[in-house]
mmCIF file of C-alpha atoms in Angstrom:
data_model
loop_
_atom_site.group_PDB
_atom_site.id
_atom_site.type_symbol
_atom_site.label_atom_id
_atom_site.label_comp_id
_atom_site.label_asym_id
_atom_site.label_seq_id
_atom_site.Cartn_x
_atom_site.Cartn_y
_atom_site.Cartn_z
ATOM 1 C CA UNK R 1 8.503 -61.802 4.648
ATOM 2 C CA UNK R 2 6.122 -59.952 2.348
ATOM 3 C CA UNK R 3 5.678 -57.190 4.909
ATOM 4 C CA UNK R 4 9.433 -56.808 5.324
ATOM 5 C CA UNK R 5 9.949 -56.680 1.555
ATOM 6 C CA UNK R 6 7.195 -54.089 1.195
ATOM 7 C CA UNK R 7 8.790 -52.002 3.916
ATOM 8 C CA UNK R 8 12.211 -52.235 2.285
ATOM 9 C CA UNK R 9 10.719 -51.326 -1.093
ATOM 10 C CA UNK R 10 8.971 -48.321 0.447
ATOM 11 C CA UNK R 11 12.190 -47.155 2.108
ATOM 12 C CA UNK R 12 14.109 -47.559 -1.159
ATOM 13 C CA UNK R 13 11.534 -45.581 -3.126
ATOM 14 C CA UNK R 14 11.385 -42.883 -0.481
ATOM 15 C CA UNK R 15 15.149 -42.651 -0.316
ATOM 16 C CA UNK R 16 15.406 -42.280 -4.104
ATOM 17 C CA UNK R 17 12.682 -39.608 -4.422
ATOM 18 C CA UNK R 18 13.735 -35.983 -4.688
ATOM 19 C CA UNK R 19 12.695 -33.823 -1.706
ATOM 20 C CA UNK R 20 12.464 -30.665 -3.862
ATOM 21 C CA UNK R 21 9.471 -30.843 -6.191
ATOM 22 C CA UNK R 22 10.007 -27.450 -7.856
ATOM 23 C CA UNK R 23 11.774 -24.130 -7.459
ATOM 24 C CA UNK R 24 11.036 -20.493 -8.206
ATOM 25 C CA UNK R 25 12.261 -17.056 -7.187
ATOM 26 C CA UNK R 26 10.948 -13.593 -6.384
ATOM 27 C CA UNK R 27 11.282 -12.470 -9.978
ATOM 28 C CA UNK R 28 8.764 -14.945 -11.350
ATOM 29 C CA UNK R 29 6.595 -15.602 -8.274
ATOM 30 C CA UNK R 30 5.023 -12.897 -6.127
ATOM 31 C CA UNK R 31 2.503 -12.918 -3.290
ATOM 32 C CA UNK R 32 -1.196 -12.343 -3.856
ATOM 33 C CA UNK R 33 -1.090 -8.782 -2.598
ATOM 34 C CA UNK R 34 -1.551 -6.329 -5.461
ATOM 35 C CA UNK R 35 1.466 -4.074 -5.955
ATOM 36 C CA UNK R 36 1.986 -0.909 -8.033
ATOM 37 C CA UNK R 37 4.004 -1.214 -11.196
ATOM 38 C CA UNK R 38 7.201 0.303 -9.769
ATOM 39 C CA UNK R 39 7.294 -2.346 -7.019
ATOM 40 C CA UNK R 40 6.718 -5.165 -9.528
ATOM 41 C CA UNK R 41 9.483 -3.742 -11.703
ATOM 42 C CA UNK R 42 11.813 -3.629 -8.701
ATOM 43 C CA UNK R 43 10.992 -7.257 -7.859
ATOM 44 C CA UNK R 44 11.668 -8.255 -11.452
ATOM 45 C CA UNK R 45 15.097 -6.686 -11.028
ATOM 46 C CA UNK R 46 15.929 -7.700 -7.447
ATOM 47 C CA UNK R 47 13.593 -10.648 -6.869
ATOM 48 C CA UNK R 48 16.401 -13.136 -7.413
ATOM 49 C CA UNK R 49 17.336 -12.361 -3.793
ATOM 50 C CA UNK R 50 14.357 -14.583 -2.923
ATOM 51 C CA UNK R 51 14.295 -18.292 -3.756
ATOM 52 C CA UNK R 52 11.406 -20.610 -2.915
ATOM 53 C CA UNK R 53 11.758 -24.400 -2.777
ATOM 54 C CA UNK R 54 8.578 -26.475 -2.837
ATOM 55 C CA UNK R 55 9.283 -29.667 -0.903
ATOM 56 C CA UNK R 56 7.584 -33.045 -1.111
ATOM 57 C CA UNK R 57 7.453 -36.415 0.609
ATOM 58 C CA UNK R 58 8.509 -37.715 3.981
ATOM 59 C CA UNK R 59 11.822 -36.233 5.095
ATOM 60 C CA UNK R 60 14.219 -38.618 6.840
ATOM 61 C CA UNK R 61 17.928 -39.485 6.619
ATOM 62 C CA UNK R 62 18.270 -39.922 2.830
ATOM 63 C CA UNK R 63 15.889 -37.239 1.640
ATOM 64 C CA UNK R 64 17.030 -34.869 4.402
ATOM 65 C CA UNK R 65 20.599 -35.176 3.211
ATOM 66 C CA UNK R 66 19.581 -34.455 -0.390
ATOM 67 C CA UNK R 67 17.529 -31.456 0.747
ATOM 68 C CA UNK R 68 20.542 -30.033 2.576
ATOM 69 C CA UNK R 69 22.622 -30.556 -0.569
ATOM 70 C CA UNK R 70 19.966 -28.816 -2.702
ATOM 71 C CA UNK R 71 19.985 -25.835 -0.348
ATOM 72 C CA UNK R 72 23.782 -25.736 -0.488
ATOM 73 C CA UNK R 73 23.763 -25.745 -4.298
ATOM 74 C CA UNK R 74 21.150 -22.988 -4.288
ATOM 75 C CA UNK R 75 23.350 -20.849 -2.046
ATOM 76 C CA UNK R 76 26.359 -21.417 -4.293
ATOM 77 C CA UNK R 77 24.640 -20.708 -7.593
ATOM 78 C CA UNK R 78 22.189 -17.939 -6.662
ATOM 79 C CA UNK R 79 23.445 -16.325 -3.415
ATOM 80 C CA UNK R 80 19.898 -15.443 -2.269
ATOM 81 C CA UNK R 81 19.109 -13.329 0.771
ATOM 82 C CA UNK R 82 16.014 -15.414 1.571
ATOM 83 C CA UNK R 83 15.330 -19.079 0.882
ATOM 84 C CA UNK R 84 11.660 -19.989 1.464
ATOM 85 C CA UNK R 85 10.911 -23.649 2.152
ATOM 86 C CA UNK R 86 7.317 -24.730 1.529
ATOM 87 C CA UNK R 87 6.371 -27.874 3.454
ATOM 88 C CA UNK R 88 2.817 -28.163 2.091
ATOM 89 C CA UNK R 89 3.489 -31.644 0.660
ATOM 90 C CA UNK R 90 5.689 -32.866 3.508
ATOM 91 C CA UNK R 91 3.630 -35.073 5.877
ATOM 92 C CA UNK R 92 6.445 -35.644 8.347
ATOM 93 C CA UNK R 93 10.104 -35.214 9.211
ATOM 94 C CA UNK R 94 12.396 -37.305 11.395
ATOM 95 C CA UNK R 95 15.270 -36.337 13.674
ATOM 96 C CA UNK R 96 18.009 -37.037 11.131
ATOM 97 C CA UNK R 97 16.391 -34.773 8.513
ATOM 98 C CA UNK R 98 16.005 -32.054 11.133
ATOM 99 C CA UNK R 99 19.732 -32.256 11.851
ATOM 100 C CA UNK R 100 20.544 -31.921 8.152
ATOM 101 C CA UNK R 101 18.300 -28.856 8.014
ATOM 102 C CA UNK R 102 20.055 -27.360 11.031
ATOM 103 C CA UNK R 103 23.377 -27.733 9.254
ATOM 104 C CA UNK R 104 21.880 -26.157 6.121
ATOM 105 C CA UNK R 105 20.499 -23.280 8.172
ATOM 106 C CA UNK R 106 23.900 -22.579 9.739
ATOM 107 C CA UNK R 107 25.535 -22.649 6.322
ATOM 108 C CA UNK R 108 22.887 -20.311 4.922
ATOM 109 C CA UNK R 109 23.432 -17.863 7.771
ATOM 110 C CA UNK R 110 27.176 -17.821 7.102
ATOM 111 C CA UNK R 111 26.358 -16.945 3.496
ATOM 112 C CA UNK R 112 24.009 -14.118 4.478
ATOM 113 C CA UNK R 113 20.853 -16.051 3.702
ATOM 114 C CA UNK R 114 17.808 -16.583 5.941
ATOM 115 C CA UNK R 115 15.794 -19.794 5.718
ATOM 116 C CA UNK R 116 12.068 -19.067 5.893
ATOM 117 C CA UNK R 117 9.604 -21.890 6.634
ATOM 118 C CA UNK R 118 5.928 -22.041 5.618
ATOM 119 C CA UNK R 119 2.886 -24.316 5.054
ATOM 120 C CA UNK R 120 3.914 -26.835 7.716
ATOM 121 C CA UNK R 121 1.785 -29.625 9.116
ATOM 122 C CA UNK R 122 1.529 -29.407 12.930
ATOM 123 C CA UNK R 123 3.967 -32.282 13.506
ATOM 124 C CA UNK R 124 6.507 -30.759 11.138
ATOM 125 C CA UNK R 125 6.202 -27.367 12.805
ATOM 126 C CA UNK R 126 6.649 -28.962 16.234
ATOM 127 C CA UNK R 127 9.777 -30.824 15.139
ATOM 128 C CA UNK R 128 11.360 -27.730 13.573
ATOM 129 C CA UNK R 129 10.474 -25.572 16.566
ATOM 130 C CA UNK R 130 11.821 -28.102 19.072
ATOM 131 C CA UNK R 131 15.138 -28.072 17.201
ATOM 132 C CA UNK R 132 15.057 -24.249 17.193
ATOM 133 C CA UNK R 133 15.122 -24.110 13.430
ATOM 134 C CA UNK R 134 12.074 -21.896 13.923
ATOM 135 C CA UNK R 135 12.372 -19.260 16.639
ATOM 136 C CA UNK R 136 10.150 -16.379 15.518
ATOM 137 C CA UNK R 137 6.946 -17.376 13.691
ATOM 138 C CA UNK R 138 4.828 -14.437 12.597
ATOM 139 C CA UNK R 139 1.646 -13.454 14.435
ATOM 140 C CA UNK R 140 -0.806 -15.341 12.190
ATOM 141 C CA UNK R 141 1.095 -18.609 12.455
ATOM 142 C CA UNK R 142 1.657 -18.132 16.181
ATOM 143 C CA UNK R 143 -2.066 -17.625 16.683
ATOM 144 C CA UNK R 144 -2.830 -20.895 14.905
ATOM 145 C CA UNK R 145 -0.186 -22.776 16.877
ATOM 146 C CA UNK R 146 -1.383 -21.407 20.204
ATOM 147 C CA UNK R 147 -4.975 -22.310 19.422
ATOM 148 C CA UNK R 148 -6.257 -18.743 19.276
ATOM 149 C CA UNK R 149 -9.364 -17.780 17.313
ATOM 150 C CA UNK R 150 -8.893 -18.326 13.613
ATOM 151 C CA UNK R 151 -10.202 -15.986 10.938
ATOM 152 C CA UNK R 152 -13.351 -18.049 10.491
ATOM 153 C CA UNK R 153 -13.920 -18.239 14.254
ATOM 154 C CA UNK R 154 -13.519 -14.530 14.946
ATOM 155 C CA UNK R 155 -16.657 -12.426 15.304
ATOM 156 C CA UNK R 156 -17.237 -10.965 11.845
ATOM 157 C CA UNK R 157 -19.244 -7.806 11.225
ATOM 158 C CA UNK R 158 -21.110 -7.779 7.920
ATOM 159 C CA UNK R 159 -21.236 -4.348 6.280
ATOM 160 C CA UNK R 160 -23.814 -3.906 3.544
ATOM 161 C CA UNK R 161 -22.078 -1.630 1.042
ATOM 162 C CA UNK R 162 -25.380 -1.031 -0.709
ATOM 163 C CA UNK R 163 -26.594 0.931 2.310
ATOM 164 C CA UNK R 164 -25.429 4.454 3.187
ATOM 165 C CA UNK R 165 -22.509 4.589 5.619
ATOM 166 C CA UNK R 166 -20.078 7.167 6.951
ATOM 167 C CA UNK R 167 -20.477 10.920 7.214
ATOM 168 C CA UNK R 168 -17.777 11.978 4.796
ATOM 169 C CA UNK R 169 -16.010 14.178 7.320
ATOM 170 C CA UNK R 170 -12.729 12.304 6.935
ATOM 171 C CA UNK R 171 -12.412 12.623 3.178
ATOM 172 C CA UNK R 172 -9.860 15.411 3.416
ATOM 173 C CA UNK R 173 -8.266 14.708 6.789
ATOM 174 C CA UNK R 174 -4.936 13.966 5.077
ATOM 175 C CA UNK R 175 -4.885 17.179 3.022
ATOM 176 C CA UNK R 176 -2.163 18.671 5.196
ATOM 177 C CA UNK R 177 -0.042 15.595 4.649
ATOM 178 C CA UNK R 178 -0.544 15.898 0.890
ATOM 179 C CA UNK R 179 0.871 19.424 1.023
ATOM 180 C CA UNK R 180 3.928 18.098 2.836
ATOM 181 C CA UNK R 181 4.545 15.545 0.113
ATOM 182 C CA UNK R 182 4.467 17.968 -2.804
ATOM 183 C CA UNK R 183 7.929 18.223 -4.311
ATOM 184 C CA UNK R 184 9.622 16.394 -1.438
ATOM 185 C CA UNK R 185 11.932 13.407 -1.968
ATOM 186 C CA UNK R 186 12.639 11.586 1.268
ATOM 187 C CA UNK R 187 13.437 8.073 2.457
ATOM 188 C CA UNK R 188 10.843 6.040 4.348
ATOM 189 C CA UNK R 189 12.297 6.735 7.770
ATOM 190 C CA UNK R 190 11.633 10.467 7.293
ATOM 191 C CA UNK R 191 8.269 10.278 5.576
ATOM 192 C CA UNK R 192 6.680 7.802 7.959
ATOM 193 C CA UNK R 193 7.228 9.934 11.045
ATOM 194 C CA UNK R 194 4.898 12.611 9.738
ATOM 195 C CA UNK R 195 1.734 10.521 9.948
ATOM 196 C CA UNK R 196 2.281 8.481 13.087
ATOM 197 C CA UNK R 197 0.146 10.664 15.334
ATOM 198 C CA UNK R 198 -2.921 10.410 13.105
ATOM 199 C CA UNK R 199 -3.045 6.662 12.450
ATOM 200 C CA UNK R 200 -3.824 3.492 14.343
ATOM 201 C CA UNK R 201 -1.062 1.120 15.408
ATOM 202 C CA UNK R 202 -0.804 -2.056 13.331
ATOM 203 C CA UNK R 203 1.748 -4.498 11.948
ATOM 204 C CA UNK R 204 2.679 -3.789 8.295
ATOM 205 C CA UNK R 205 3.837 -6.595 6.016
ATOM 206 C CA UNK R 206 7.544 -6.134 6.669
ATOM 207 C CA UNK R 207 7.373 -5.558 10.432
ATOM 208 C CA UNK R 208 9.364 -7.697 12.833
ATOM 209 C CA UNK R 209 11.922 -10.403 12.174
ATOM 210 C CA UNK R 210 10.270 -13.714 11.341
ATOM 211 C CA UNK R 211 11.376 -17.104 10.056
ATOM 212 C CA UNK R 212 8.071 -18.974 9.693
ATOM 213 C CA UNK R 213 4.658 -18.238 8.157
ATOM 214 C CA UNK R 214 1.344 -19.968 7.686
ATOM 215 C CA UNK R 215 1.291 -19.642 3.890
ATOM 216 C CA UNK R 216 3.634 -19.039 0.962
ATOM 217 C CA UNK R 217 1.977 -15.731 0.132
ATOM 218 C CA UNK R 218 2.726 -14.429 3.650
ATOM 219 C CA UNK R 219 6.352 -15.496 3.340
ATOM 220 C CA UNK R 220 6.669 -13.948 -0.123
ATOM 221 C CA UNK R 221 5.098 -10.686 1.043
ATOM 222 C CA UNK R 222 7.474 -10.489 4.001
ATOM 223 C CA UNK R 223 10.603 -11.230 1.955
ATOM 224 C CA UNK R 224 9.563 -8.915 -0.876
ATOM 225 C CA UNK R 225 9.014 -6.072 1.581
ATOM 226 C CA UNK R 226 12.484 -6.625 3.011
ATOM 227 C CA UNK R 227 13.995 -6.488 -0.481
ATOM 228 C CA UNK R 228 12.024 -3.369 -1.437
ATOM 229 C CA UNK R 229 13.009 -1.647 1.820
ATOM 230 C CA UNK R 230 16.676 -2.067 0.873
ATOM 231 C CA UNK R 231 16.272 -1.069 -2.776
ATOM 232 C CA UNK R 232 13.294 0.995 -3.948
ATOM 233 C CA UNK R 233 12.517 2.459 -0.518
ATOM 234 C CA UNK R 234 16.025 2.654 0.914
ATOM 235 C CA UNK R 235 16.903 5.706 2.973
ATOM 236 C CA UNK R 236 17.813 8.495 0.601
ATOM 237 C CA UNK R 237 15.977 6.972 -2.362
ATOM 238 C CA UNK R 238 14.344 9.555 -4.594
ATOM 239 C CA UNK R 239 10.628 8.857 -4.744
ATOM 240 C CA UNK R 240 8.057 10.891 -6.620
ATOM 241 C CA UNK R 241 4.973 12.192 -4.838
ATOM 242 C CA UNK R 242 2.807 9.204 -5.727
ATOM 243 C CA UNK R 243 5.391 6.643 -4.643
ATOM 244 C CA UNK R 244 5.991 8.454 -1.359
ATOM 245 C CA UNK R 245 2.285 8.847 -0.601
ATOM 246 C CA UNK R 246 1.613 5.209 -1.421
ATOM 247 C CA UNK R 247 4.470 3.997 0.757
ATOM 248 C CA UNK R 248 3.306 6.099 3.688
ATOM 249 C CA UNK R 249 -0.268 4.823 3.332
ATOM 250 C CA UNK R 250 0.845 1.186 3.250
ATOM 251 C CA UNK R 251 3.459 1.394 5.975
ATOM 252 C CA UNK R 252 1.539 3.677 8.271
ATOM 253 C CA UNK R 253 -2.076 2.730 7.732
ATOM 254 C CA UNK R 254 -2.880 6.306 6.765
ATOM 255 C CA UNK R 255 -5.235 7.493 4.055
ATOM 256 C CA UNK R 256 -4.079 7.789 0.446
ATOM 257 C CA UNK R 257 -4.921 11.369 -0.568
ATOM 258 C CA UNK R 258 -7.429 11.645 -3.382
ATOM 259 C CA UNK R 259 -4.981 13.529 -5.613
ATOM 260 C CA UNK R 260 -2.498 10.680 -5.186
ATOM 261 C CA UNK R 261 -5.226 8.111 -5.948
ATOM 262 C CA UNK R 262 -5.845 9.978 -9.203
ATOM 263 C CA UNK R 263 -2.181 10.168 -10.192
ATOM 264 C CA UNK R 264 -1.628 6.515 -9.294
ATOM 265 C CA UNK R 265 -4.423 5.530 -11.663
ATOM 266 C CA UNK R 266 -3.815 8.182 -14.353
ATOM 267 C CA UNK R 267 -7.122 9.906 -13.710
ATOM 268 C CA UNK R 268 -7.677 13.605 -14.494
ATOM 269 C CA UNK R 269 -7.217 15.918 -11.490
ATOM 270 C CA UNK R 270 -10.414 16.473 -9.561
ATOM 271 C CA UNK R 271 -12.000 13.179 -10.624
ATOM 272 C CA UNK R 272 -12.382 11.857 -7.084
ATOM 273 C CA UNK R 273 -13.945 15.127 -5.918
ATOM 274 C CA UNK R 274 -16.506 14.830 -8.709
ATOM 275 C CA UNK R 275 -17.072 11.146 -8.007
ATOM 276 C CA UNK R 276 -17.557 11.424 -4.259
ATOM 277 C CA UNK R 277 -21.160 12.795 -4.272
ATOM 278 C CA UNK R 278 -22.218 9.711 -6.240
ATOM 279 C CA UNK R 279 -20.629 7.276 -3.759
ATOM 280 C CA UNK R 280 -21.485 5.919 -0.325
ATOM 281 C CA UNK R 281 -18.426 6.392 1.872
ATOM 282 C CA UNK R 282 -17.622 3.788 4.541
ATOM 283 C CA UNK R 283 -14.747 5.159 6.622
ATOM 284 C CA UNK R 284 -14.544 2.846 9.608
ATOM 285 C CA UNK R 285 -14.394 -0.688 8.221
ATOM 286 C CA UNK R 286 -12.432 -2.890 10.612
ATOM 287 C CA UNK R 287 -10.287 -6.012 10.047
ATOM 288 C CA UNK R 288 -12.369 -9.163 9.484
ATOM 289 C CA UNK R 289 -15.452 -7.127 8.504
ATOM 290 C CA UNK R 290 -17.241 -8.768 5.579
ATOM 291 C CA UNK R 291 -18.191 -6.266 2.884
ATOM 292 C CA UNK R 292 -21.411 -7.275 1.222
ATOM 293 C CA UNK R 293 -21.437 -5.730 -2.263
ATOM 294 C CA UNK R 294 -23.961 -7.050 -4.769
ATOM 295 C CA UNK R 295 -23.181 -4.905 -7.789
ATOM 296 C CA UNK R 296 -20.866 -2.004 -7.129
ATOM 297 C CA UNK R 297 -17.404 -0.589 -7.697
ATOM 298 C CA UNK R 298 -15.462 -0.203 -4.458
ATOM 299 C CA UNK R 299 -12.607 2.311 -4.250
ATOM 300 C CA UNK R 300 -10.046 1.640 -1.477
ATOM 301 C CA UNK R 301 -8.489 4.823 -0.098
ATOM 302 C CA UNK R 302 -7.207 3.493 3.230
ATOM 303 C CA UNK R 303 -6.345 0.061 4.580
ATOM 304 C CA UNK R 304 -6.921 -2.986 2.419
ATOM 305 C CA UNK R 305 -9.581 -5.478 1.386
ATOM 306 C CA UNK R 306 -9.020 -9.157 0.579
ATOM 307 C CA UNK R 307 -10.947 -11.174 -1.959
ATOM 308 C CA UNK R 308 -11.382 -14.683 -0.559
ATOM 309 C CA UNK R 309 -13.237 -17.888 -1.324
ATOM 310 C CA UNK R 310 -14.587 -20.049 1.475
ATOM 311 C CA UNK R 311 -15.459 -23.728 1.660
ATOM 312 C CA UNK R 312 -18.941 -22.852 2.871
ATOM 313 C CA UNK R 313 -22.210 -22.163 1.048
ATOM 314 C CA UNK R 314 -22.644 -23.935 -2.251
ATOM 315 C CA UNK R 315 -19.309 -25.714 -1.750
ATOM 316 C CA UNK R 316 -20.542 -27.308 1.480
ATOM 317 C CA UNK R 317 -21.155 -30.634 -0.266
ATOM 318 C CA UNK R 318 -17.513 -30.769 -1.335
ATOM 319 C CA UNK R 319 -16.415 -29.643 2.133
ATOM 320 C CA UNK R 320 -18.502 -32.370 3.766
ATOM 321 C CA UNK R 321 -17.064 -35.025 1.462
ATOM 322 C CA UNK R 322 -13.542 -33.771 2.129
ATOM 323 C CA UNK R 323 -14.160 -33.965 5.858
ATOM 324 C CA UNK R 324 -15.452 -37.525 5.551
ATOM 325 C CA UNK R 325 -12.334 -38.483 3.568
ATOM 326 C CA UNK R 326 -10.027 -36.595 5.983
ATOM 327 C CA UNK R 327 -8.663 -34.388 3.215
ATOM 328 C CA UNK R 328 -8.884 -30.689 2.406
ATOM 329 C CA UNK R 329 -11.141 -29.203 -0.301
ATOM 330 C CA UNK R 330 -9.057 -28.219 -3.317
ATOM 331 C CA UNK R 331 -7.826 -24.660 -3.034
ATOM 332 C CA UNK R 332 -8.962 -24.061 0.559
ATOM 333 C CA UNK R 333 -5.733 -24.446 2.468
ATOM 334 C CA UNK R 334 -5.257 -21.037 4.081
ATOM 335 C CA UNK R 335 -6.226 -19.777 7.506
ATOM 336 C CA UNK R 336 -9.745 -20.793 8.471
ATOM 337 C CA UNK R 337 -10.227 -22.928 5.367
ATOM 338 C CA UNK R 338 -10.258 -19.833 3.164
ATOM 339 C CA UNK R 339 -8.520 -19.227 -0.116
ATOM 340 C CA UNK R 340 -7.010 -15.805 -0.658
ATOM 341 C CA UNK R 341 -7.555 -14.684 -4.237
ATOM 342 C CA UNK R 342 -6.042 -11.220 -3.963
ATOM 343 C CA UNK R 343 -5.389 -8.517 -1.409
ATOM 344 C CA UNK R 344 -6.087 -4.938 -2.497
ATOM 345 C CA UNK R 345 -4.147 -2.065 -0.834
ATOM 346 C CA UNK R 346 -4.946 1.660 -1.136
ATOM 347 C CA UNK R 347 -5.407 2.869 -4.694
ATOM 348 C CA UNK R 348 -7.268 -0.223 -5.894
ATOM 349 C CA UNK R 349 -10.839 -0.720 -7.090
ATOM 350 C CA UNK R 350 -12.666 -3.935 -6.186
ATOM 351 C CA UNK R 351 -15.692 -5.579 -7.736
ATOM 352 C CA UNK R 352 -14.826 -4.717 -11.334
ATOM 353 C CA UNK R 353 -15.417 -8.194 -12.749
ATOM 354 C CA UNK R 354 -18.736 -8.703 -10.974
ATOM 355 C CA UNK R 355 -19.860 -5.187 -11.882
ATOM 356 C CA UNK R 356 -19.151 -5.623 -15.589
ATOM 357 C CA UNK R 357 -20.695 -9.089 -15.695
ATOM 358 C CA UNK R 358 -23.847 -7.833 -13.972
ATOM 359 C CA UNK R 359 -24.061 -4.890 -16.334
ATOM 360 C CA UNK R 360 -24.040 -7.240 -19.298
ATOM 361 C CA UNK R 361 -26.091 -10.068 -17.721
ATOM 362 C CA UNK R 362 -23.163 -12.496 -17.969
ATOM 363 C CA UNK R 363 -23.015 -13.788 -14.373
ATOM 364 C CA UNK R 364 -23.340 -17.576 -14.517
ATOM 365 C CA UNK R 365 -23.993 -17.881 -10.765
ATOM 366 C CA UNK R 366 -23.654 -15.391 -7.929
ATOM 367 C CA UNK R 367 -22.041 -18.111 -5.790
ATOM 368 C CA UNK R 368 -18.864 -18.021 -7.890
ATOM 369 C CA UNK R 369 -18.171 -14.450 -6.783
ATOM 370 C CA UNK R 370 -15.573 -14.152 -4.047
ATOM 371 C CA UNK R 371 -16.195 -12.645 -0.620
ATOM 372 C CA UNK R 372 -14.724 -9.265 0.317
ATOM 373 C CA UNK R 373 -13.098 -9.168 3.757
ATOM 374 C CA UNK R 374 -11.282 -6.215 5.341
ATOM 375 C CA UNK R 375 -7.588 -7.039 5.817
ATOM 376 C CA UNK R 376 -5.424 -6.143 8.821
ATOM 377 C CA UNK R 377 -2.186 -5.951 6.796
ATOM 378 C CA UNK R 378 -2.425 -2.285 5.821
ATOM 379 C CA UNK R 379 -4.103 -0.590 8.767
ATOM 380 C CA UNK R 380 -6.542 -0.807 11.648
ATOM 381 C CA UNK R 381 -9.297 0.877 9.683
ATOM 382 C CA UNK R 382 -10.290 0.858 6.026
ATOM 383 C CA UNK R 383 -12.068 3.462 3.937
ATOM 384 C CA UNK R 384 -14.091 2.334 0.935
ATOM 385 C CA UNK R 385 -16.081 4.442 -1.524
ATOM 386 C CA UNK R 386 -18.975 2.506 -3.047
ATOM 387 C CA UNK R 387 -20.349 3.381 -6.482
ATOM 388 C CA UNK R 388 -23.590 1.480 -7.027
ATOM 389 C CA UNK R 389 -25.275 0.496 -10.268
ATOM 390 C CA UNK R 390 -27.868 3.258 -10.151
ATOM 391 C CA UNK R 391 -25.238 5.893 -9.349
ATOM 392 C CA UNK R 392 -23.142 4.598 -12.232
ATOM 393 C CA UNK R 393 -26.016 5.269 -14.622
ATOM 394 C CA UNK R 394 -26.372 8.816 -13.306
ATOM 395 C CA UNK R 395 -22.715 9.750 -13.781
ATOM 396 C CA UNK R 396 -21.968 12.421 -16.366
ATOM 397 C CA UNK R 397 -20.782 10.853 -19.597
ATOM 398 C CA UNK R 398 -17.200 12.105 -19.299
ATOM 399 C CA UNK R 399 -16.897 10.906 -15.692
ATOM 400 C CA UNK R 400 -18.314 7.509 -16.585
ATOM 401 C CA UNK R 401 -15.738 7.243 -19.367
ATOM 402 C CA UNK R 402 -12.907 8.001 -16.905
ATOM 403 C CA UNK R 403 -14.137 5.340 -14.460
ATOM 404 C CA UNK R 404 -14.534 2.880 -17.341
ATOM 405 C CA UNK R 405 -10.941 3.463 -18.414
ATOM 406 C CA UNK R 406 -9.858 2.995 -14.799
ATOM 407 C CA UNK R 407 -11.613 -0.396 -14.696
ATOM 408 C CA UNK R 408 -9.876 -1.515 -17.891
ATOM 409 C CA UNK R 409 -6.463 -0.399 -16.600
ATOM 410 C CA UNK R 410 -6.856 -2.161 -13.264
ATOM 411 C CA UNK R 411 -8.247 -5.331 -14.864
ATOM 412 C CA UNK R 412 -5.141 -5.447 -17.070
ATOM 413 C CA UNK R 413 -2.876 -4.866 -14.055
ATOM 414 C CA UNK R 414 -4.658 -7.625 -12.132
ATOM 415 C CA UNK R 415 -4.130 -9.999 -15.040
ATOM 416 C CA UNK R 416 -0.435 -9.114 -15.126
ATOM 417 C CA UNK R 417 -0.212 -9.705 -11.375
ATOM 418 C CA UNK R 418 -1.968 -13.081 -11.732
ATOM 419 C CA UNK R 419 0.696 -14.208 -14.218
ATOM 420 C CA UNK R 420 3.251 -13.695 -11.435
ATOM 421 C CA UNK R 421 1.274 -14.793 -8.398
ATOM 422 C CA UNK R 422 0.087 -18.084 -9.902
ATOM 423 C CA UNK R 423 -3.409 -17.668 -8.475
#
């Protein structure tokens, strides 16, 4: 009798709990990929086309019905183009809840809205896939589902940024493209064609048509790119030289010209040319390469670099305890047990915080510094200029002041981005 009563009490409590824990949209929540100010401004204006519902609890008949109703109300009140459903706190889903979701998906489609699924437990993903709620997971999620090598299992190449690398021959290989961009205002479909022959093939953030992702940040990046493609970067949109060059570099995997790097960061013309002799240039960094930088500023001119934390090293004691308790270490819930802090596309400078702390002897422990890993989201190869501590000291006073102002500007922009990404 006691067991039956406990079961009935559990079912009553579960049935009365709300399946939606919280809600946000693309105006107030962005992915962890750094974006230039004009893209953030566009998302503040058009981000309401993206809604994200954070779900919780076991989904079955009662909670599934309420979830479908919540989605319906969202469609009525907000008319979003994308509705992201995060299943991170959903341990399971039964057949009746799946059917309610199928009805909600059909209704959303009639209203011009796409349901996007992310952060699913394997059983939840299997149930949604079997019901064909999910038909086109993106490559990262598909790799996990199919049992392919994860990020932490792939062969990683460690690049010591403190050692010389690269020959510098490619520093101006996009100069012809820069000349093409001067004074030209074109849509993305025209500008992208110009660089295709000189870049590697890869899958940019907005490529393909997908309805499921491994993590919320992947889903947000994908949806934001779709919104930006129809607004800021729509065919015929008038873009200035910097915006056009940046878009080409991100979409095409090509190199951001040095003059555009300077304009993007409000640096005096010729700054990068003056800075280059003081830097070590690494031009062929590949996805998954680990960039070992002890105390340096790292300028990204092509591709992208991610700042990630891992559950290894000093955190191994926590990881071991988590494994014994069959739970995940706090914060390490992404691919390969890694936590993405930020992803830095062309035009960014990495290592600013560590560099400044080292300069002033304020590092509490080197282990708290995140790992730098080359990303595959912005190209097949990445170019990084490395300005070491000794080279920093040898910079002319005026050049050091310019780089110092650049660090302050980008630190402020990172802080602004963190307010929106909820890192």
